[in-house]
């Protein structure tokens, strides 16, 4: 096992990785930007080094600065977390060339899965079900029009260098195809520096099901079951759960087999996620994420496997210590991403200072967070405050436990999406398990969120209101003390004046 590992990330995932380090007896090294100089993760690490100014391009995306710290601190390995450089093949290659272990797959695997056209053609040739479409670059709007006629509307345009849905254009009929083609290309170029786009049949009522896989350096591959990730907004996941409400043992066995076939086809090692779209009884390979994912805790809660520690062990050359038969699902887990954003204002980010903070606890509750009381949420990075995950023996218990945990979550001073999560947990469609990726866009949630916020204020329907009450009393006392002391001072001045 490594002696010292550099964690090339920040916030909650940096702490999560450092927790695995601490349990494995591995020393952790943090790198932090100017905005994160007082952040919790930098304090948690055994060593912490500044790597530049707050904007990610000047810090967390600066490959040279990060490798420089790794050399100076004599780190044997680097864990990239997710986002930032986690799926950057050049970074993985730079680590390989430096003789520093990149805790993740080979740079070749990252490259292969980084091209959506490329990965789709690799999997198609391996007999893996892929979404019907035209899996070559679209040359012009005219070419797109002709291909769409062949595929049949609705179609979807996607960036080959993309992922996560950015720049996707759903096209309902031929009147929209030229505009959609131009928009898709310009977003692909601006977001990924590569304007290559392709086209697929748009699958109706899609559900986003992903399988966690682990591969070691000896070629062993296991999957750790699925996660349902269909509750997204503008391709930002908000709530994930496992097992998926749509899953049957037979379907899980079949999708799990295909997920392992995908990983094996590219000799994948370390943790990865095979994404599928499920639509009307069929599932299709979508893409493979070559990193640990935000939502990994719910898989850990239902399987008992520490995925981050497995990443360290695999990268250190150890074989996976369990077989597929050893992987069982126990109970049900749900994750809510707690973000500093305003659900009543189109989820716009609301970075500010946390004045009161108390995270929920009790049976079956796990909070991964990088914040603390008094923490100023910087505007430079994503708006995530924490991930609240709960476990229950059944889905119903997990939902009621999530409602209880959301009631307990105290974050005063920052507008968060907690009231939105409370509304989802009460939503009949969600509770039935019969939802798809259009769930949020098809639901007018604002009135329900407003009612929840009103009830919190008026009926104290959240622990935060108790703190708020205390704040009000505190404010009243402070005002009274201030008034009293002013009167004393005024009195003294008057006495002095009379003498
Ligand atoms: C699709 C799809 C339906 N049909 N492709 C691609 C990126 C991934 N994160 C989501 N993607 C999808 N690709 C075809 N041919 C549905 C999704 C999809 C989705 C699409 C629009 C809005 C939200 C979505 C959430 C999950 C999956």
mmCIF file of N, CA and C in Angstrom, residues 130-248:
data_model
loop_
_atom_site.group_PDB
_atom_site.id
_atom_site.type_symbol
_atom_site.label_atom_id
_atom_site.label_comp_id
_atom_site.label_asym_id
_atom_site.label_seq_id
_atom_site.Cartn_x
_atom_site.Cartn_y
_atom_site.Cartn_z
ATOM 1 N N UNK A 130 -26.455 -0.814 -28.247
ATOM 2 C CA UNK A 130 -26.256 0.646 -28.223
ATOM 3 C C UNK A 130 -27.480 1.307 -28.832
ATOM 4 N N UNK A 131 -27.626 2.593 -28.591
ATOM 5 C CA UNK A 131 -28.818 3.314 -29.051
ATOM 6 C C UNK A 131 -28.784 3.413 -30.573
ATOM 7 N N UNK A 132 -29.889 3.092 -31.233
ATOM 8 C CA UNK A 132 -29.908 3.170 -32.703
ATOM 9 C C UNK A 132 -29.619 4.611 -33.170
ATOM 10 N N UNK A 133 -28.852 4.751 -34.237
ATOM 11 C CA UNK A 133 -28.554 6.104 -34.731
ATOM 12 C C UNK A 133 -27.471 6.079 -35.787
ATOM 13 N N UNK A 134 -26.849 7.247 -35.976
ATOM 14 C CA UNK A 134 -25.777 7.422 -36.965
ATOM 15 C C UNK A 134 -24.514 7.744 -36.189
ATOM 16 N N UNK A 135 -23.611 6.753 -36.062
ATOM 17 C CA UNK A 135 -22.482 6.882 -35.124
ATOM 18 C C UNK A 135 -21.210 7.310 -35.833
ATOM 19 N N UNK A 136 -21.373 8.296 -36.710
ATOM 20 C CA UNK A 136 -20.227 8.930 -37.382
ATOM 21 C C UNK A 136 -20.453 10.443 -37.279
ATOM 22 N N UNK A 137 -19.403 11.243 -37.468
ATOM 23 C CA UNK A 137 -19.597 12.704 -37.386
ATOM 24 C C UNK A 137 -20.605 13.214 -38.427
ATOM 25 N N UNK A 138 -21.473 14.122 -38.020
ATOM 26 C CA UNK A 138 -22.387 14.775 -38.954
ATOM 27 C C UNK A 138 -21.622 15.900 -39.640
ATOM 28 N N UNK A 139 -21.655 15.903 -40.986
ATOM 29 C CA UNK A 139 -20.810 16.856 -41.734
ATOM 30 C C UNK A 139 -21.451 18.231 -41.899
ATOM 31 N N UNK A 140 -22.779 18.285 -42.024
ATOM 32 C CA UNK A 140 -23.433 19.585 -42.300
ATOM 33 C C UNK A 140 -24.890 19.505 -41.862
ATOM 34 N N UNK A 141 -25.564 20.636 -41.853
ATOM 35 C CA UNK A 141 -26.987 20.652 -41.488
ATOM 36 C C UNK A 141 -27.785 19.808 -42.490
ATOM 37 N N UNK A 142 -27.352 19.903 -43.771
ATOM 38 C CA UNK A 142 -28.030 19.111 -44.808
ATOM 39 C C UNK A 142 -27.854 17.613 -44.542
ATOM 40 N N UNK A 143 -26.628 17.256 -44.138
ATOM 41 C CA UNK A 143 -26.345 15.849 -43.816
ATOM 42 C C UNK A 143 -27.210 15.422 -42.626
ATOM 43 N N UNK A 144 -27.315 16.316 -41.639
ATOM 44 C CA UNK A 144 -28.129 16.005 -40.451
ATOM 45 C C UNK A 144 -29.591 15.808 -40.834
ATOM 46 N N UNK A 145 -30.069 16.652 -41.731
ATOM 47 C CA UNK A 145 -31.470 16.531 -42.158
ATOM 48 C C UNK A 145 -31.705 15.172 -42.806
ATOM 49 N N UNK A 146 -30.781 14.791 -43.668
ATOM 50 C CA UNK A 146 -30.928 13.524 -44.406
ATOM 51 C C UNK A 146 -30.876 12.342 -43.434
ATOM 52 N N UNK A 147 -29.914 12.371 -42.464
ATOM 53 C CA UNK A 147 -29.781 11.265 -41.495
ATOM 54 C C UNK A 147 -31.026 11.180 -40.620
ATOM 55 N N UNK A 148 -31.550 12.348 -40.220
ATOM 56 C CA UNK A 148 -32.747 12.354 -39.359
ATOM 57 C C UNK A 148 -33.943 11.735 -40.072
ATOM 58 N N UNK A 149 -34.028 11.981 -41.381
ATOM 59 C CA UNK A 149 -35.134 11.370 -42.144
ATOM 60 C C UNK A 149 -35.017 9.846 -42.107
ATOM 61 N N UNK A 150 -33.762 9.378 -42.199
ATOM 62 C CA UNK A 150 -33.546 7.917 -42.194
ATOM 63 C C UNK A 150 -33.853 7.317 -40.822
ATOM 64 N N UNK A 151 -33.412 8.036 -39.755
ATOM 65 C CA UNK A 151 -33.623 7.496 -38.386
ATOM 66 C C UNK A 151 -35.089 7.608 -37.993
ATOM 67 N N UNK A 152 -35.679 8.771 -38.305
ATOM 68 C CA UNK A 152 -37.064 9.015 -37.892
ATOM 69 C C UNK A 152 -37.090 9.837 -36.611
ATOM 70 N N UNK A 153 -37.879 10.919 -36.612
ATOM 71 C CA UNK A 153 -37.983 11.794 -35.442
ATOM 72 C C UNK A 153 -38.777 11.110 -34.329
ATOM 73 N N UNK A 154 -38.579 11.510 -33.049
ATOM 74 C CA UNK A 154 -37.604 12.501 -32.582
ATOM 75 C C UNK A 154 -36.195 11.945 -32.586
ATOM 76 N N UNK A 155 -35.218 12.824 -32.830
ATOM 77 C CA UNK A 155 -33.813 12.430 -32.788
ATOM 78 C C UNK A 155 -33.105 13.300 -31.749
ATOM 79 N N UNK A 156 -31.871 12.930 -31.424
ATOM 80 C CA UNK A 156 -31.096 13.713 -30.452
ATOM 81 C C UNK A 156 -29.696 13.900 -31.027
ATOM 82 N N UNK A 157 -29.171 15.124 -30.946
ATOM 83 C CA UNK A 157 -27.808 15.422 -31.403
ATOM 84 C C UNK A 157 -26.915 15.460 -30.172
ATOM 85 N N UNK A 158 -25.726 14.853 -30.247
ATOM 86 C CA UNK A 158 -24.834 14.781 -29.086
ATOM 87 C C UNK A 158 -23.417 15.129 -29.501
ATOM 88 N N UNK A 159 -22.676 15.703 -28.560
ATOM 89 C CA UNK A 159 -21.253 16.013 -28.774
ATOM 90 C C UNK A 159 -20.448 14.752 -28.524
ATOM 91 N N UNK A 160 -19.566 14.380 -29.489
ATOM 92 C CA UNK A 160 -18.775 13.157 -29.319
ATOM 93 C C UNK A 160 -17.776 13.297 -28.169
ATOM 94 N N UNK A 161 -17.247 14.510 -27.999
ATOM 95 C CA UNK A 161 -16.251 14.717 -26.910
ATOM 96 C C UNK A 161 -16.946 15.070 -25.614
ATOM 97 N N UNK A 162 -18.286 15.010 -25.649
ATOM 98 C CA UNK A 162 -19.051 15.470 -24.473
ATOM 99 C C UNK A 162 -19.271 14.372 -23.473
ATOM 100 N N UNK A 163 -20.337 14.483 -22.763
ATOM 101 C CA UNK A 163 -20.695 13.515 -21.733
ATOM 102 C C UNK A 163 -21.562 14.291 -20.764
ATOM 103 N N UNK A 164 -22.355 13.555 -20.027
ATOM 104 C CA UNK A 164 -23.183 14.247 -19.052
ATOM 105 C C UNK A 164 -24.261 15.096 -19.695
ATOM 106 N N UNK A 165 -24.365 15.021 -21.033
ATOM 107 C CA UNK A 165 -25.543 15.639 -21.633
ATOM 108 C C UNK A 165 -25.369 17.070 -22.082
ATOM 109 N N UNK A 166 -24.234 17.701 -21.720
ATOM 110 C CA UNK A 166 -24.095 19.109 -22.114
ATOM 111 C C UNK A 166 -24.128 19.238 -23.650
ATOM 112 N N UNK A 167 -24.896 20.194 -24.140
ATOM 113 C CA UNK A 167 -24.946 20.447 -25.577
ATOM 114 C C UNK A 167 -25.898 19.552 -26.330
ATOM 115 N N UNK A 168 -26.535 18.609 -25.628
ATOM 116 C CA UNK A 168 -27.466 17.721 -26.324
ATOM 117 C C UNK A 168 -28.641 18.520 -26.868
ATOM 118 N N UNK A 169 -29.103 18.158 -28.077
ATOM 119 C CA UNK A 169 -30.260 18.834 -28.658
ATOM 120 C C UNK A 169 -31.285 17.775 -29.051
ATOM 121 N N UNK A 170 -32.444 17.819 -28.413
ATOM 122 C CA UNK A 170 -33.526 16.905 -28.789
ATOM 123 C C UNK A 170 -34.322 17.580 -29.906
ATOM 124 N N UNK A 171 -34.513 16.862 -31.030
ATOM 125 C CA UNK A 171 -35.173 17.461 -32.210
ATOM 126 C C UNK A 171 -36.462 16.702 -32.510
ATOM 127 N N UNK A 172 -37.592 17.405 -32.378
ATOM 128 C CA UNK A 172 -38.884 16.731 -32.500
ATOM 129 C C UNK A 172 -39.306 16.551 -33.964
ATOM 130 N N UNK A 173 -38.975 17.562 -34.811
ATOM 131 C CA UNK A 173 -39.357 17.415 -36.223
ATOM 132 C C UNK A 173 -38.385 18.167 -37.122
ATOM 133 N N UNK A 174 -38.572 18.038 -38.422
ATOM 134 C CA UNK A 174 -37.575 18.537 -39.393
ATOM 135 C C UNK A 174 -37.431 20.061 -39.344
ATOM 136 N N UNK A 175 -38.464 20.760 -38.830
ATOM 137 C CA UNK A 175 -38.363 22.240 -38.822
ATOM 138 C C UNK A 175 -37.245 22.712 -37.890
ATOM 139 N N UNK A 176 -36.884 21.861 -36.912
ATOM 140 C CA UNK A 176 -35.897 22.289 -35.896
ATOM 141 C C UNK A 176 -34.472 21.826 -36.234
ATOM 142 N N UNK A 177 -34.302 21.013 -37.277
ATOM 143 C CA UNK A 177 -33.017 20.293 -37.405
ATOM 144 C C UNK A 177 -31.837 21.228 -37.681
ATOM 145 N N UNK A 178 -32.008 22.256 -38.548
ATOM 146 C CA UNK A 178 -30.860 23.126 -38.852
ATOM 147 C C UNK A 178 -30.401 23.879 -37.589
ATOM 148 N N UNK A 179 -31.387 24.485 -36.906
ATOM 149 C CA UNK A 179 -31.031 25.260 -35.707
ATOM 150 C C UNK A 179 -30.360 24.383 -34.664
ATOM 151 N N UNK A 180 -30.902 23.187 -34.494
ATOM 152 C CA UNK A 180 -30.366 22.267 -33.482
ATOM 153 C C UNK A 180 -28.944 21.859 -33.854
ATOM 154 N N UNK A 181 -28.721 21.633 -35.169
ATOM 155 C CA UNK A 181 -27.374 21.244 -35.635
ATOM 156 C C UNK A 181 -26.369 22.339 -35.288
ATOM 157 N N UNK A 182 -26.714 23.586 -35.605
ATOM 158 C CA UNK A 182 -25.785 24.712 -35.329
ATOM 159 C C UNK A 182 -25.533 24.853 -33.818
ATOM 160 N N UNK A 183 -26.611 24.747 -33.038
ATOM 161 C CA UNK A 183 -26.450 24.913 -31.574
ATOM 162 C C UNK A 183 -25.566 23.798 -31.015
ATOM 163 N N UNK A 184 -25.827 22.568 -31.451
ATOM 164 C CA UNK A 184 -25.062 21.419 -30.938
ATOM 165 C C UNK A 184 -23.583 21.588 -31.251
ATOM 166 N N UNK A 185 -23.275 22.025 -32.470
ATOM 167 C CA UNK A 185 -21.857 22.187 -32.844
ATOM 168 C C UNK A 185 -21.192 23.293 -32.049
ATOM 169 N N UNK A 186 -21.912 24.411 -31.871
ATOM 170 C CA UNK A 186 -21.241 25.538 -31.192
ATOM 171 C C UNK A 186 -21.038 25.210 -29.712
ATOM 172 N N UNK A 187 -22.006 24.526 -29.083
ATOM 173 C CA UNK A 187 -21.808 24.153 -27.666
ATOM 174 C C UNK A 187 -20.680 23.123 -27.553
ATOM 175 N N UNK A 188 -20.659 22.179 -28.510
ATOM 176 C CA UNK A 188 -19.608 21.143 -28.461
ATOM 177 C C UNK A 188 -18.234 21.804 -28.552
ATOM 178 N N UNK A 189 -18.110 22.785 -29.448
ATOM 179 C CA UNK A 189 -16.813 23.459 -29.602
ATOM 180 C C UNK A 189 -16.480 24.263 -28.347
ATOM 181 N N UNK A 190 -17.452 25.038 -27.842
ATOM 182 C CA UNK A 190 -17.131 25.913 -26.689
ATOM 183 C C UNK A 190 -16.925 25.092 -25.419
ATOM 184 N N UNK A 191 -17.693 24.021 -25.252
ATOM 185 C CA UNK A 191 -17.587 23.261 -23.981
ATOM 186 C C UNK A 191 -16.445 22.250 -24.010
ATOM 187 N N UNK A 192 -16.189 21.648 -25.183
ATOM 188 C CA UNK A 192 -15.217 20.535 -25.219
ATOM 189 C C UNK A 192 -14.058 20.770 -26.178
ATOM 190 N N UNK A 193 -14.091 21.905 -26.907
ATOM 191 C CA UNK A 193 -13.008 22.182 -27.856
ATOM 192 C C UNK A 193 -13.016 21.228 -29.032
ATOM 193 N N UNK A 194 -14.187 20.575 -29.252
ATOM 194 C CA UNK A 194 -14.277 19.604 -30.363
ATOM 195 C C UNK A 194 -15.722 19.636 -30.855
ATOM 196 N N UNK A 195 -15.930 20.086 -32.108
ATOM 197 C CA UNK A 195 -17.296 20.327 -32.594
ATOM 198 C C UNK A 195 -17.948 19.060 -33.171
ATOM 199 N N UNK A 196 -17.265 17.921 -33.059
ATOM 200 C CA UNK A 196 -17.824 16.679 -33.635
ATOM 201 C C UNK A 196 -19.134 16.305 -32.948
ATOM 202 N N UNK A 197 -20.189 16.161 -33.761
ATOM 203 C CA UNK A 197 -21.465 15.720 -33.177
ATOM 204 C C UNK A 197 -22.016 14.537 -33.974
ATOM 205 N N UNK A 198 -22.899 13.772 -33.334
ATOM 206 C CA UNK A 198 -23.522 12.626 -33.991
ATOM 207 C C UNK A 198 -25.005 12.595 -33.624
ATOM 208 N N UNK A 199 -25.740 11.625 -34.159
ATOM 209 C CA UNK A 199 -27.185 11.619 -33.991
ATOM 210 C C UNK A 199 -27.715 10.237 -33.581
ATOM 211 N N UNK A 200 -28.745 10.249 -32.748
ATOM 212 C CA UNK A 200 -29.403 8.989 -32.347
ATOM 213 C C UNK A 200 -30.920 9.168 -32.383
ATOM 214 N N UNK A 201 -31.607 8.070 -32.445
ATOM 215 C CA UNK A 201 -33.053 8.074 -32.221
ATOM 216 C C UNK A 201 -33.259 8.519 -30.779
ATOM 217 N N UNK A 202 -34.162 9.459 -30.511
ATOM 218 C CA UNK A 202 -34.392 9.853 -29.119
ATOM 219 C C UNK A 202 -35.318 8.824 -28.477
ATOM 220 N N UNK A 203 -34.847 8.207 -27.388
ATOM 221 C CA UNK A 203 -35.628 7.169 -26.710
ATOM 222 C C UNK A 203 -36.648 7.833 -25.796
ATOM 223 N N UNK A 204 -37.896 7.427 -25.870
ATOM 224 C CA UNK A 204 -38.954 8.086 -25.105
ATOM 225 C C UNK A 204 -38.976 7.567 -23.671
ATOM 226 N N UNK A 205 -39.416 8.449 -22.757
ATOM 227 C CA UNK A 205 -39.512 8.128 -21.325
ATOM 228 C C UNK A 205 -38.237 7.437 -20.829
ATOM 229 N N UNK A 206 -37.068 8.042 -21.135
ATOM 230 C CA UNK A 206 -35.810 7.374 -20.754
ATOM 231 C C UNK A 206 -35.603 7.360 -19.248
ATOM 232 N N UNK A 207 -35.004 6.270 -18.785
ATOM 233 C CA UNK A 207 -34.547 6.213 -17.387
ATOM 234 C C UNK A 207 -33.044 6.006 -17.408
ATOM 235 N N UNK A 208 -32.376 6.665 -16.479
ATOM 236 C CA UNK A 208 -30.910 6.668 -16.442
ATOM 237 C C UNK A 208 -30.470 5.660 -15.382
ATOM 238 N N UNK A 209 -30.020 4.498 -15.822
ATOM 239 C CA UNK A 209 -29.579 3.448 -14.900
ATOM 240 C C UNK A 209 -28.079 3.250 -15.104
ATOM 241 N N UNK A 210 -27.316 3.268 -14.007
ATOM 242 C CA UNK A 210 -25.875 3.076 -14.145
ATOM 243 C C UNK A 210 -25.405 1.944 -13.239
ATOM 244 N N UNK A 211 -24.405 1.206 -13.707
ATOM 245 C CA UNK A 211 -23.845 0.091 -12.931
ATOM 246 C C UNK A 211 -22.437 0.436 -12.473
ATOM 247 N N UNK A 212 -22.185 0.278 -11.178
ATOM 248 C CA UNK A 212 -20.848 0.471 -10.628
ATOM 249 C C UNK A 212 -20.015 -0.754 -10.953
ATOM 250 N N UNK A 213 -18.841 -0.577 -11.528
ATOM 251 C CA UNK A 213 -17.964 -1.724 -11.782
ATOM 252 C C UNK A 213 -16.602 -1.491 -11.124
ATOM 253 N N UNK A 214 -15.929 -2.574 -10.818
ATOM 254 C CA UNK A 214 -14.559 -2.543 -10.295
ATOM 255 C C UNK A 214 -13.749 -3.539 -11.111
ATOM 256 N N UNK A 215 -12.558 -3.122 -11.529
ATOM 257 C CA UNK A 215 -11.658 -4.053 -12.235
ATOM 258 C C UNK A 215 -10.289 -3.970 -11.591
ATOM 259 N N UNK A 216 -9.596 -5.148 -11.435
ATOM 260 C CA UNK A 216 -8.242 -5.068 -10.853
ATOM 261 C C UNK A 216 -7.206 -5.330 -11.945
ATOM 262 N N UNK A 217 -5.935 -5.291 -11.535
ATOM 263 C CA UNK A 217 -4.862 -5.382 -12.537
ATOM 264 C C UNK A 217 -4.652 -6.808 -13.017
ATOM 265 N N UNK A 218 -5.406 -7.738 -12.428
ATOM 266 C CA UNK A 218 -5.275 -9.141 -12.862
ATOM 267 C C UNK A 218 -6.429 -9.540 -13.792
ATOM 268 N N UNK A 219 -7.295 -8.560 -14.139
ATOM 269 C CA UNK A 219 -8.374 -8.849 -15.076
ATOM 270 C C UNK A 219 -9.681 -9.256 -14.432
ATOM 271 N N UNK A 220 -9.724 -9.265 -13.059
ATOM 272 C CA UNK A 220 -11.003 -9.569 -12.414
ATOM 273 C C UNK A 220 -11.933 -8.356 -12.544
ATOM 274 N N UNK A 221 -13.196 -8.630 -12.851
ATOM 275 C CA UNK A 221 -14.191 -7.552 -12.986
ATOM 276 C C UNK A 221 -15.427 -7.947 -12.169
ATOM 277 N N UNK A 222 -15.919 -7.049 -11.341
ATOM 278 C CA UNK A 222 -17.186 -7.290 -10.644
ATOM 279 C C UNK A 222 -18.066 -6.044 -10.791
ATOM 280 N N UNK A 223 -19.382 -6.243 -10.700
ATOM 281 C CA UNK A 223 -20.241 -5.048 -10.642
ATOM 282 C C UNK A 223 -20.864 -4.999 -9.247
ATOM 283 N N UNK A 224 -21.192 -3.798 -8.837
ATOM 284 C CA UNK A 224 -21.781 -3.605 -7.501
ATOM 285 C C UNK A 224 -23.217 -3.100 -7.641
ATOM 286 N N UNK A 225 -23.930 -3.699 -8.587
ATOM 287 C CA UNK A 225 -25.343 -3.382 -8.837
ATOM 288 C C UNK A 225 -25.555 -1.988 -9.416
ATOM 289 N N UNK A 226 -26.815 -1.605 -9.498
ATOM 290 C CA UNK A 226 -27.170 -0.393 -10.252
ATOM 291 C C UNK A 226 -27.518 0.771 -9.326
ATOM 292 N N UNK A 227 -27.530 1.959 -9.960
ATOM 293 C CA UNK A 227 -28.077 3.155 -9.305
ATOM 294 C C UNK A 227 -29.025 3.805 -10.302
ATOM 295 N N UNK A 228 -30.187 4.223 -9.814
ATOM 296 C CA UNK A 228 -31.146 4.963 -10.661
ATOM 297 C C UNK A 228 -30.843 6.451 -10.498
ATOM 298 N N UNK A 229 -30.575 7.125 -11.627
ATOM 299 C CA UNK A 229 -30.142 8.535 -11.579
ATOM 300 C C UNK A 229 -31.029 9.418 -12.442
ATOM 301 N N UNK A 230 -32.299 9.067 -12.529
ATOM 302 C CA UNK A 230 -33.172 9.770 -13.487
ATOM 303 C C UNK A 230 -33.641 11.133 -13.004
ATOM 304 N N UNK A 231 -33.520 11.393 -11.708
ATOM 305 C CA UNK A 231 -33.998 12.702 -11.225
ATOM 306 C C UNK A 231 -32.877 13.715 -11.386
ATOM 307 N N UNK A 232 -32.886 14.363 -12.547
ATOM 308 C CA UNK A 232 -31.834 15.305 -12.920
ATOM 309 C C UNK A 232 -32.497 16.599 -13.358
ATOM 310 N N UNK A 233 -31.710 17.673 -13.302
ATOM 311 C CA UNK A 233 -32.201 18.942 -13.836
ATOM 312 C C UNK A 233 -31.085 19.520 -14.677
ATOM 313 N N UNK A 234 -31.343 19.753 -15.953
ATOM 314 C CA UNK A 234 -30.319 20.218 -16.891
ATOM 315 C C UNK A 234 -29.047 19.383 -16.754
ATOM 316 N N UNK A 235 -29.245 18.079 -16.707
ATOM 317 C CA UNK A 235 -28.166 17.088 -16.665
ATOM 318 C C UNK A 235 -27.350 17.143 -15.396
ATOM 319 N N UNK A 236 -27.861 17.832 -14.379
ATOM 320 C CA UNK A 236 -27.239 17.774 -13.046
ATOM 321 C C UNK A 236 -28.077 16.812 -12.204
ATOM 322 N N UNK A 237 -27.458 15.712 -11.788
ATOM 323 C CA UNK A 237 -28.201 14.766 -10.950
ATOM 324 C C UNK A 237 -28.539 15.431 -9.624
ATOM 325 N N UNK A 238 -29.737 15.156 -9.102
ATOM 326 C CA UNK A 238 -30.149 15.720 -7.804
ATOM 327 C C UNK A 238 -30.422 14.630 -6.779
ATOM 328 N N UNK A 239 -31.021 13.538 -7.241
ATOM 329 C CA UNK A 239 -31.371 12.438 -6.321
ATOM 330 C C UNK A 239 -31.055 11.113 -7.006
ATOM 331 N N UNK A 240 -30.388 10.222 -6.281
ATOM 332 C CA UNK A 240 -30.101 8.903 -6.833
ATOM 333 C C UNK A 240 -30.569 7.856 -5.815
ATOM 334 N N UNK A 241 -30.856 6.664 -6.316
ATOM 335 C CA UNK A 241 -31.275 5.603 -5.389
ATOM 336 C C UNK A 241 -30.818 4.243 -5.897
ATOM 337 N N UNK A 242 -30.702 3.315 -4.973
ATOM 338 C CA UNK A 242 -30.393 1.923 -5.291
ATOM 339 C C UNK A 242 -31.084 1.033 -4.266
ATOM 340 N N UNK A 243 -31.689 -0.108 -4.708
ATOM 341 C CA UNK A 243 -31.852 -0.531 -6.097
ATOM 342 C C UNK A 243 -32.833 0.371 -6.863
ATOM 343 N N UNK A 244 -32.783 0.241 -8.208
ATOM 344 C CA UNK A 244 -33.720 1.014 -9.024
ATOM 345 C C UNK A 244 -35.119 0.430 -8.855
ATOM 346 N N UNK A 245 -36.153 1.271 -8.723
ATOM 347 C CA UNK A 245 -37.515 0.737 -8.594
ATOM 348 C C UNK A 245 -37.961 -0.118 -9.788
ATOM 349 N N UNK A 246 -37.281 0.077 -10.942
ATOM 350 C CA UNK A 246 -37.748 -0.692 -12.115
ATOM 351 C C UNK A 246 -37.074 -2.054 -12.230
ATOM 352 N N UNK A 247 -36.049 -2.287 -11.370
ATOM 353 C CA UNK A 247 -35.195 -3.464 -11.562
ATOM 354 C C UNK A 247 -35.875 -4.754 -11.102
ATOM 355 N N UNK A 248 -35.629 -5.823 -11.888
ATOM 356 C CA UNK A 248 -36.013 -7.175 -11.457
ATOM 357 C C UNK A 248 -34.713 -7.973 -11.362
#
